[in-house]
Tab-separated table of C-alpha atoms in Angstrom:
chain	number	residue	atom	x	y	z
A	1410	UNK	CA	59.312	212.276	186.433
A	1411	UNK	CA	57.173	211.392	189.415
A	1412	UNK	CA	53.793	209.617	188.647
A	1413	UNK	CA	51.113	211.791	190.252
A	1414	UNK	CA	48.289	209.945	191.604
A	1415	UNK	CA	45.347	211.822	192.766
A	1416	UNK	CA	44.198	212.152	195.996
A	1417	UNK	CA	40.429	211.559	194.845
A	1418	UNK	CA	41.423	207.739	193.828
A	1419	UNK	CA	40.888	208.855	189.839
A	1420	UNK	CA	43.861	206.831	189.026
A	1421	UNK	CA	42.339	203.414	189.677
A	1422	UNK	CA	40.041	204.258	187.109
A	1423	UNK	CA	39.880	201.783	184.088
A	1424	UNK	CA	36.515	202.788	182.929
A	1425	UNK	CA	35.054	204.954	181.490
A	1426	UNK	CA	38.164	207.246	181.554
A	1427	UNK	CA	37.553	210.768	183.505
A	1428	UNK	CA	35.025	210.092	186.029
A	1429	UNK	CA	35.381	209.643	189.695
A	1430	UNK	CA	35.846	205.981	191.274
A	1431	UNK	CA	32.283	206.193	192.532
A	1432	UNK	CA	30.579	207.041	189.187
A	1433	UNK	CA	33.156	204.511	187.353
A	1434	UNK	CA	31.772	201.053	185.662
A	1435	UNK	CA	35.068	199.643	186.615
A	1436	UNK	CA	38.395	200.142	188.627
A	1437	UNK	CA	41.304	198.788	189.157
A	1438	UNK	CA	41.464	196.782	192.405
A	1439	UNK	CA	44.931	195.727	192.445
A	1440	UNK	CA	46.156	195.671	195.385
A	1441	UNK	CA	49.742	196.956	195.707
A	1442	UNK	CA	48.649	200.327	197.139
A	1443	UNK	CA	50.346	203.772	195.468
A	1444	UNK	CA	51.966	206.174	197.544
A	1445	UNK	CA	48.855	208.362	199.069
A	1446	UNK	CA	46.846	204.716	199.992
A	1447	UNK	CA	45.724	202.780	202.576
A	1448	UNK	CA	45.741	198.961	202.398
A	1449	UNK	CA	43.310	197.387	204.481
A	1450	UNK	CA	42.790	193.706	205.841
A	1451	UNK	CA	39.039	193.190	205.523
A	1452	UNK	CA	36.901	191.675	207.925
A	1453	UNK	CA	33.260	192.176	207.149
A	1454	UNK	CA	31.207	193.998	204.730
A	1455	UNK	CA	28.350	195.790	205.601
A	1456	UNK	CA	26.554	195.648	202.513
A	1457	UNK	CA	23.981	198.592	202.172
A	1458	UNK	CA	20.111	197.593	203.352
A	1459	UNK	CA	18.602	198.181	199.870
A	1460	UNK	CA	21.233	196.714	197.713
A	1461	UNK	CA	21.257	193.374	200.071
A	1462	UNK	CA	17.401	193.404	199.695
A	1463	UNK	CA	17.676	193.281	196.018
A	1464	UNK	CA	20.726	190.567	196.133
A	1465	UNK	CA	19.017	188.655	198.188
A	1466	UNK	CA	15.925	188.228	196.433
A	1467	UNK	CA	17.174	188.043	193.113
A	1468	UNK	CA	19.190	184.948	194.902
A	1469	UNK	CA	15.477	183.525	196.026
A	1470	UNK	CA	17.354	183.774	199.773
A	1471	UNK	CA	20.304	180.871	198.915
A	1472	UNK	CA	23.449	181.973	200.467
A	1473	UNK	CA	25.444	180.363	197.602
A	1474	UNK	CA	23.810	182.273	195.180
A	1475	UNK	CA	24.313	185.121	196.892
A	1476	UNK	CA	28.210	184.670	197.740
A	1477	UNK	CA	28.001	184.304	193.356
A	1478	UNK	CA	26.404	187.536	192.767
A	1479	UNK	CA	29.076	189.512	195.230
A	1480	UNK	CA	31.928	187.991	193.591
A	1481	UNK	CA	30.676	188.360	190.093
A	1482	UNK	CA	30.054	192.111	190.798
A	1483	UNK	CA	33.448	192.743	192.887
A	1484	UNK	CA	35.318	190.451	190.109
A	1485	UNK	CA	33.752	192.645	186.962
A	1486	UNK	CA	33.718	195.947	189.233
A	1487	UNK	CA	36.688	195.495	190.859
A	1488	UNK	CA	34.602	197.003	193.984
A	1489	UNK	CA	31.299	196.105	195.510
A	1490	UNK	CA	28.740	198.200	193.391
A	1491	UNK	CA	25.713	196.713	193.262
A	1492	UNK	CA	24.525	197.946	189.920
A	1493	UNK	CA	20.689	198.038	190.115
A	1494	UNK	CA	20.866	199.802	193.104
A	1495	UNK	CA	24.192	201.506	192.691
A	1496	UNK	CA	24.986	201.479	196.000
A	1497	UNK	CA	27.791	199.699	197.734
A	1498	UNK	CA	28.128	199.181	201.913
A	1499	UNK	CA	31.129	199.751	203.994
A	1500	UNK	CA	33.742	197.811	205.651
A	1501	UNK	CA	35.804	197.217	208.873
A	1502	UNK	CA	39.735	195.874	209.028
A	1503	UNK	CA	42.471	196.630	209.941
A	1504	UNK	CA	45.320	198.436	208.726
A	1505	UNK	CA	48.056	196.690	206.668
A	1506	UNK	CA	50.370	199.328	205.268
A	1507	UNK	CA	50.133	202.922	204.753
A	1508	UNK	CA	51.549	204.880	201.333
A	1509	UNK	CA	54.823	206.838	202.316
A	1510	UNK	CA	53.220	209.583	201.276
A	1511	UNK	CA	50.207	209.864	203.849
A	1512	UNK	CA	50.898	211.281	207.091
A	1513	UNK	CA	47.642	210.121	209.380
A	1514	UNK	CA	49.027	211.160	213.016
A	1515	UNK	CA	46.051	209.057	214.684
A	1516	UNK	CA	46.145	205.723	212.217
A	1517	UNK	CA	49.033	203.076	212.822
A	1518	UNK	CA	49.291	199.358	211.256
A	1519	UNK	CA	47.839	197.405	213.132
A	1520	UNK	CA	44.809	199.445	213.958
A	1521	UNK	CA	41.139	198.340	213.893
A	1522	UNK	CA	39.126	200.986	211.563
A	1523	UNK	CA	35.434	201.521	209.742
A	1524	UNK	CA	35.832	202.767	206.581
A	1525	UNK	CA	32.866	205.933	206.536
A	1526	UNK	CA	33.100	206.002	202.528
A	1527	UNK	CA	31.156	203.599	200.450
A	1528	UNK	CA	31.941	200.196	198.858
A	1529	UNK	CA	30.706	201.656	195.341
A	1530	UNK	CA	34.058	203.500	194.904
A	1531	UNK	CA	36.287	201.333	197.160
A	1532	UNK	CA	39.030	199.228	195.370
A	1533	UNK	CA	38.291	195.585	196.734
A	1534	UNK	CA	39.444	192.435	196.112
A	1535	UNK	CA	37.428	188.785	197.727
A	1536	UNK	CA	39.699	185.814	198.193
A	1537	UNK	CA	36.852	183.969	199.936
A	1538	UNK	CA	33.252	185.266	201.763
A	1539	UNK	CA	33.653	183.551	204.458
A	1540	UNK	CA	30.072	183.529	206.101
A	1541	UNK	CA	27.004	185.362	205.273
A	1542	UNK	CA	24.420	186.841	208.179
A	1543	UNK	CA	21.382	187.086	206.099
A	1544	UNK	CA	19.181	189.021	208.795
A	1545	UNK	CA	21.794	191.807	209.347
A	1546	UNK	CA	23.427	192.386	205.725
A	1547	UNK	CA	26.698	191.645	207.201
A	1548	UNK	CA	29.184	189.554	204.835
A	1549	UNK	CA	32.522	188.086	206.368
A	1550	UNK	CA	35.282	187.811	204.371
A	1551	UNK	CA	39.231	187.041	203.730
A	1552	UNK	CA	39.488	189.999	201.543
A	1553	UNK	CA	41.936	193.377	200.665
A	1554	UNK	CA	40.617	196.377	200.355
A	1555	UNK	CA	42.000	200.644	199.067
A	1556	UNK	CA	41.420	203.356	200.955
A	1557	UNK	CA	42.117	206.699	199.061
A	1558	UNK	CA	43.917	210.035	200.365
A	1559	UNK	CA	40.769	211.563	201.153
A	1560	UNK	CA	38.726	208.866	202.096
A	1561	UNK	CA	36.853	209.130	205.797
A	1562	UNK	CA	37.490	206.374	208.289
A	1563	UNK	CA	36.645	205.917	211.711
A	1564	UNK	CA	39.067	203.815	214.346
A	1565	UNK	CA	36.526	201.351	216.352
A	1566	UNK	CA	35.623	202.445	219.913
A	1567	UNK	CA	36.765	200.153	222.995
A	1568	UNK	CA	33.940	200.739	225.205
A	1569	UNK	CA	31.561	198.319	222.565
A	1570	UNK	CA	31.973	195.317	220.354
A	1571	UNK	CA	33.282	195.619	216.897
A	1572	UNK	CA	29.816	194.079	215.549
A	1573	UNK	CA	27.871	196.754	217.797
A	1574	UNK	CA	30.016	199.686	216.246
A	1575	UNK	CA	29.724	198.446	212.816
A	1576	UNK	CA	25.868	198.092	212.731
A	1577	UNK	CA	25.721	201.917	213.987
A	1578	UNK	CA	28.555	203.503	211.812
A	1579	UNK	CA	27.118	201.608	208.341
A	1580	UNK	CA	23.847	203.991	208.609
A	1581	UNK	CA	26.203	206.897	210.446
A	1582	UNK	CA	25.246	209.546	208.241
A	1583	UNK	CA	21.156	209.177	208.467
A	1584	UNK	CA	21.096	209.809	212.652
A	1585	UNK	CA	23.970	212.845	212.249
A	1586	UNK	CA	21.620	214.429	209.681
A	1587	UNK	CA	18.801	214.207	211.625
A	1588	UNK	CA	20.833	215.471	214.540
A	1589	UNK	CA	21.310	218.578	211.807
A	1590	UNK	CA	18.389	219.383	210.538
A	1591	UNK	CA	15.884	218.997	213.647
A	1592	UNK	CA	15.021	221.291	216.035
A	1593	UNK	CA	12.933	222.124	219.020
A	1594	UNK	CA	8.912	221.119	218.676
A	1595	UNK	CA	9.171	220.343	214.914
A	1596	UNK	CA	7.056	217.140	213.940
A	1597	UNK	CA	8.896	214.210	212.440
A	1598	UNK	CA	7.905	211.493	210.518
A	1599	UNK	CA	10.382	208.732	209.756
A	1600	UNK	CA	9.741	206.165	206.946
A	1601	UNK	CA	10.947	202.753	207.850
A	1602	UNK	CA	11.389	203.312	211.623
A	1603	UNK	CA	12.056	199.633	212.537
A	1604	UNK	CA	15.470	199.238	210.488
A	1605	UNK	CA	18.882	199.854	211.867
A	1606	UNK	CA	18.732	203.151	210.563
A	1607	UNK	CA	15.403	204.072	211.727
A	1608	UNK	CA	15.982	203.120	214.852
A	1609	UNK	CA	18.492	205.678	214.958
A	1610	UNK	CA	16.966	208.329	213.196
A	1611	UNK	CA	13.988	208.021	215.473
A	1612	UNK	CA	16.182	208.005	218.846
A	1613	UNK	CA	18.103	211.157	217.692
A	1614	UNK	CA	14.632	213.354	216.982
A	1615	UNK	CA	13.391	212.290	220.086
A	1616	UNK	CA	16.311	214.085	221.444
A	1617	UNK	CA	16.143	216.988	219.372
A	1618	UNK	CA	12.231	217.716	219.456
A	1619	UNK	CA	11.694	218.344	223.389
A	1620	UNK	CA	8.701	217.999	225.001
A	1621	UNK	CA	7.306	220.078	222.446
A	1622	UNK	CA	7.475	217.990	219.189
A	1623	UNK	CA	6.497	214.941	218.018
A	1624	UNK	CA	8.278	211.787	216.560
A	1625	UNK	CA	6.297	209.169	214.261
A	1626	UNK	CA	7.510	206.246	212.874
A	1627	UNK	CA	6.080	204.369	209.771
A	1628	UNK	CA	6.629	200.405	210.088
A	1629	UNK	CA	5.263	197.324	208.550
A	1630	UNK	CA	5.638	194.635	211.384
A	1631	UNK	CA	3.553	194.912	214.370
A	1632	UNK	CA	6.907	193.783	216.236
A	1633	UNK	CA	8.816	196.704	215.141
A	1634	UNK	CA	5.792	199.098	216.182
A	1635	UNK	CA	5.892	197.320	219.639
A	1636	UNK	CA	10.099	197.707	220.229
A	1637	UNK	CA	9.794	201.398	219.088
A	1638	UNK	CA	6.736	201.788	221.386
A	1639	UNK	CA	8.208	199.873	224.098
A	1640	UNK	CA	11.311	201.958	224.559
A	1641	UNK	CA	10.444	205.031	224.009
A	1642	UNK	CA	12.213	205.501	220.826
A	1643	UNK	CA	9.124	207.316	219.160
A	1644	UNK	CA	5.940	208.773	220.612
A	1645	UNK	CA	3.715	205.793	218.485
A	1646	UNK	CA	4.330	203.821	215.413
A	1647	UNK	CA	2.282	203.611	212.482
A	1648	UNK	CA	1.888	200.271	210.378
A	1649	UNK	CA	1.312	201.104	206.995
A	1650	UNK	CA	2.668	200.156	203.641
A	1651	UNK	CA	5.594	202.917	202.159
A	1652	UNK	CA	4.633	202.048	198.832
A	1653	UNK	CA	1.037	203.213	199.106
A	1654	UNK	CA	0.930	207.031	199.614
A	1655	UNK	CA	-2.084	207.791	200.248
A	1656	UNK	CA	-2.314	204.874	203.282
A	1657	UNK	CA	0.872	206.530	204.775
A	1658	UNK	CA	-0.483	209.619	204.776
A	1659	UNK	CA	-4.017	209.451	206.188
A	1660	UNK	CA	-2.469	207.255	208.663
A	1661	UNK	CA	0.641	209.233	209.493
A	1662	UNK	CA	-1.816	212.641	209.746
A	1663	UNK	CA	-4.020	211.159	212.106
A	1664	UNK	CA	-1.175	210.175	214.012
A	1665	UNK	CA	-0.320	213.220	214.634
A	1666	UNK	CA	-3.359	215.035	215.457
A	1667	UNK	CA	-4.727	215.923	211.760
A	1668	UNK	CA	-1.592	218.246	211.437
A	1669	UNK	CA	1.191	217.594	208.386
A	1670	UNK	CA	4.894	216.986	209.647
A	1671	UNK	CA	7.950	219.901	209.332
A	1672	UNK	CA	10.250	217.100	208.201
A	1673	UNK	CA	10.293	213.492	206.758
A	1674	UNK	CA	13.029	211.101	206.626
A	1675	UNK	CA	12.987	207.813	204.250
A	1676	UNK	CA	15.046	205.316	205.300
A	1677	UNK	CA	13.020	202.279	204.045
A	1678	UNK	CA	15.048	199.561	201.762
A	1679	UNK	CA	12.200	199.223	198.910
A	1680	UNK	CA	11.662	201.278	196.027
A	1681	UNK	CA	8.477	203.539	195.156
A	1682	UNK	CA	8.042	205.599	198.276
A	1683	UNK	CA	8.924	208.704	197.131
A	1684	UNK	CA	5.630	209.874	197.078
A	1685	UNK	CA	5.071	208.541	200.906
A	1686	UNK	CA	7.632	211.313	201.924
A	1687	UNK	CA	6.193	214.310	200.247
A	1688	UNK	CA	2.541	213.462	201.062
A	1689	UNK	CA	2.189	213.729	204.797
A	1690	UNK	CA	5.265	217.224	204.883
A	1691	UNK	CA	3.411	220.374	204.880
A	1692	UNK	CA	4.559	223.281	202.371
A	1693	UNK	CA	8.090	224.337	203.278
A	1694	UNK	CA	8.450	221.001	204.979
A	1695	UNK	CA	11.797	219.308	204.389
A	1696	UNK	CA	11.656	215.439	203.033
A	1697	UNK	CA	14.740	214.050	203.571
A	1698	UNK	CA	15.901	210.583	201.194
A	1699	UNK	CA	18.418	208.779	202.943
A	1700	UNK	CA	17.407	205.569	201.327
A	1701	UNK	CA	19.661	204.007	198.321
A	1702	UNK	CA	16.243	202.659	197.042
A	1703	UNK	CA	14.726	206.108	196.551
A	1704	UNK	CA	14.870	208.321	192.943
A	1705	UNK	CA	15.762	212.043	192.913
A	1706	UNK	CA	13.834	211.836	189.579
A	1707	UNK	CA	10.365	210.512	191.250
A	1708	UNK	CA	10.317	212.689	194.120
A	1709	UNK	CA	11.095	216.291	191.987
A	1710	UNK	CA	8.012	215.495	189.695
A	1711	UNK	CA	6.132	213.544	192.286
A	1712	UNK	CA	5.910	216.543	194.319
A	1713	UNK	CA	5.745	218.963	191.592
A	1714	UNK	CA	2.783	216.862	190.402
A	1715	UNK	CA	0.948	217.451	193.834
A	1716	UNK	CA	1.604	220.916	194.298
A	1717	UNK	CA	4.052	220.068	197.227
A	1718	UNK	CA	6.491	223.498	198.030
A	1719	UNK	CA	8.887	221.102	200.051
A	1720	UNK	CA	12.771	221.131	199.956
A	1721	UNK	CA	13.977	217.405	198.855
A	1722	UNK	CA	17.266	216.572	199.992
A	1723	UNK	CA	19.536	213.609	198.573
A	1724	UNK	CA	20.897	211.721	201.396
A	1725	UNK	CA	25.019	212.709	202.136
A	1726	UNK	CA	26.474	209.432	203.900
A	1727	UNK	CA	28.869	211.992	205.504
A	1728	UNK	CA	28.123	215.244	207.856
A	1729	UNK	CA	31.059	215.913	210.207
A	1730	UNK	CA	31.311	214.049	213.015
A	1731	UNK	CA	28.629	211.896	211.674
A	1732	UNK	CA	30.630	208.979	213.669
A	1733	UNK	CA	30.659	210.356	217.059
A	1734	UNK	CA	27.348	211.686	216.773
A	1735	UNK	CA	26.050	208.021	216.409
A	1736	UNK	CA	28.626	206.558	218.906
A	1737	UNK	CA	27.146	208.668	221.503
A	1738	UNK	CA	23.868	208.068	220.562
A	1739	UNK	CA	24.041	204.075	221.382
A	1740	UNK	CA	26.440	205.126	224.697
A	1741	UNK	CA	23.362	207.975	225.848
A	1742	UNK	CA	20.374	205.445	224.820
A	1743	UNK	CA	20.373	202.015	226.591
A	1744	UNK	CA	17.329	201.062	225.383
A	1745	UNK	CA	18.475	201.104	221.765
A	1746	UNK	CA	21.760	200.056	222.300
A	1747	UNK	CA	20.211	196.913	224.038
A	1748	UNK	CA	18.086	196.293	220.785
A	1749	UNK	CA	21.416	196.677	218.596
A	1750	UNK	CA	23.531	194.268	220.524
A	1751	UNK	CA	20.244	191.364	220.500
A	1752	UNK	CA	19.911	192.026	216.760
A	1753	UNK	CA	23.015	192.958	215.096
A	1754	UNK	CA	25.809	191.396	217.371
């Protein structure tokens, strides 16, 4: 008989038996692929903003220490889970070999790709990190890597860098979502506007608000409330502290002439700003939690604690064409693709 393998990736699970790859404590990351894989040469890891945060200060900032902890977690993983945060990053390569049992009509070996699925469920095996870029959680490595059947990958664009493209497609899913959910002259209110991904999220509500709406960014270095000033990529910038509510929220209010926002996103890479969010959205509002370093459990009672009638929703990595949304975003915007290539390239 045929071994089945399934097309979710279940069979690499070694523990605990049942579960997804994601939600597993440990895989298996060998890497002789099975029919419906992908084997990947990796290049870099992108390692997720709040997960790097909290590897890098456990690590007191020494690269060596940090190269430890990634290997120790890969090595007991058998993928890059970071498991305080529980998130993982993503990855670019290229292709090495593909199962005889895939048929991808736009993939060939050879080809350069982003992987648009997170390290947390990706098999993944280190032979050596190579180099570390502390300010950009960007990892280099000599490393293998699984893609499963139904795994979502995007091939890298030739009109920019590979370094450009993989800064904008590691936070793809926050700027596609905001291209979703905002509309014409709603008021928006973006937690941790000076990151990668609030960069983004605040360029791509500027789009969708018109001359109507209003864009607000919350930042806590008066050099990120300068850039986004500077080029236009909010209508003003707020410094204030995520972690203190009721600071955001006078401040964010006021901003915004005394009115509360239609939507919220969080992308900030620090815990305990749940509360941040809900604050400043008026009833029916939408707060949306991108950020790895937010809790579904602190934001439902949080708000239910305040009396706040908003919908939460749980950050999805994925929307569909959550890569060419952001592609085009950095093509349309030259201001904030200048930014990207100074910082992240």
């Amino acid at each position: 008989m045929t071994e089945k393998f399934c097309k979710y990736g279940t069979h690499r699970v070694i523990e605990p038996l049942g579960v997804l790859p994601q939600a597993a404590l440990k895989i298996d990351n060998d890497m002789n692929i099975r029919p419906n894989e992908v084997l990947i040469d990796v290049q870099s890891l992108n390692i997720d903003s709040a997960s790097f945060a909290q590897i890098r200060n456990a690590a007191r900032d020494n690269p060596d220490e940090i190269k430890k902890q990634i290997l120790e977690i890969v090595n007991r993983r058998g993928k890059m889970q970071n498991p305080v945060t529980g998130s993982g990053g993503m990855l670019i390569g290229k292709i090495a070999e593909i199962g005889q049992e895939l048929s991808l009509a736009d993939l060939r070996v050879g080809d350069k790709i982003a992987t648009m699925v997170s390290l947390s469920l990706t098999p993944l095996k280190i032979n050596e990190i190579k180099s570390i870029h502390m300010d950009i959680d960007r990892v280099d490595v000599d490393a293998k890597a699984i893609l499963f059947e139904t795994g979502i990958y995007a091939k890298l664009p030739g009109d920019m860098t590979e370094e450009l493209a993989l800064a904008a497609l590691d936070v793809a899913g926050a700027p596609a979502q905001t291209a979703k959910l905002v509309k014409l002259g709603d008021r928006v209110l973006v937690l941790g506007g000076g990151g990668k991904s609030g960069m983004l999220c605040c360029a791509e509500a500027m789009k969708r608000v018109g001359p109507t709406g209003r864009v607000v960014a919350i930042c806590v270095l008066e050099e990120d409330k300068i850039k986004l000033e500077a080029n236009y990529l909010c209508h003003e910038a707020v410094l204030a502290d995520a972690t203190k509510p009721l600071e955001v929220l006078a401040k964010s209010v006021a901003a915004n002439g005394g009115n509360e926002y239609d939507i919220s996103f969080n992308v900030v890479n620090v815990a305990n700003t749940e509360m941040a969010s809900i604050l400043p959205v008026r009833d029916d509002g939408i707060v949306y939690l991108f950020s790895m370093a937010t809790s579904f459990t602190k934001a439902a009672l949080g708000a239910e604690g305040v009396g706040k009638d908003v919908t939460i929703i749980v950050g999805n990595g994925y929307t569909k064409g959550h890569s060419d949304i952001t592609l085009t975003l950095l093509r349309e915007n030259s201001k904030l693709r200048k930014i990207f290539e100074e910082k992240y390239v």
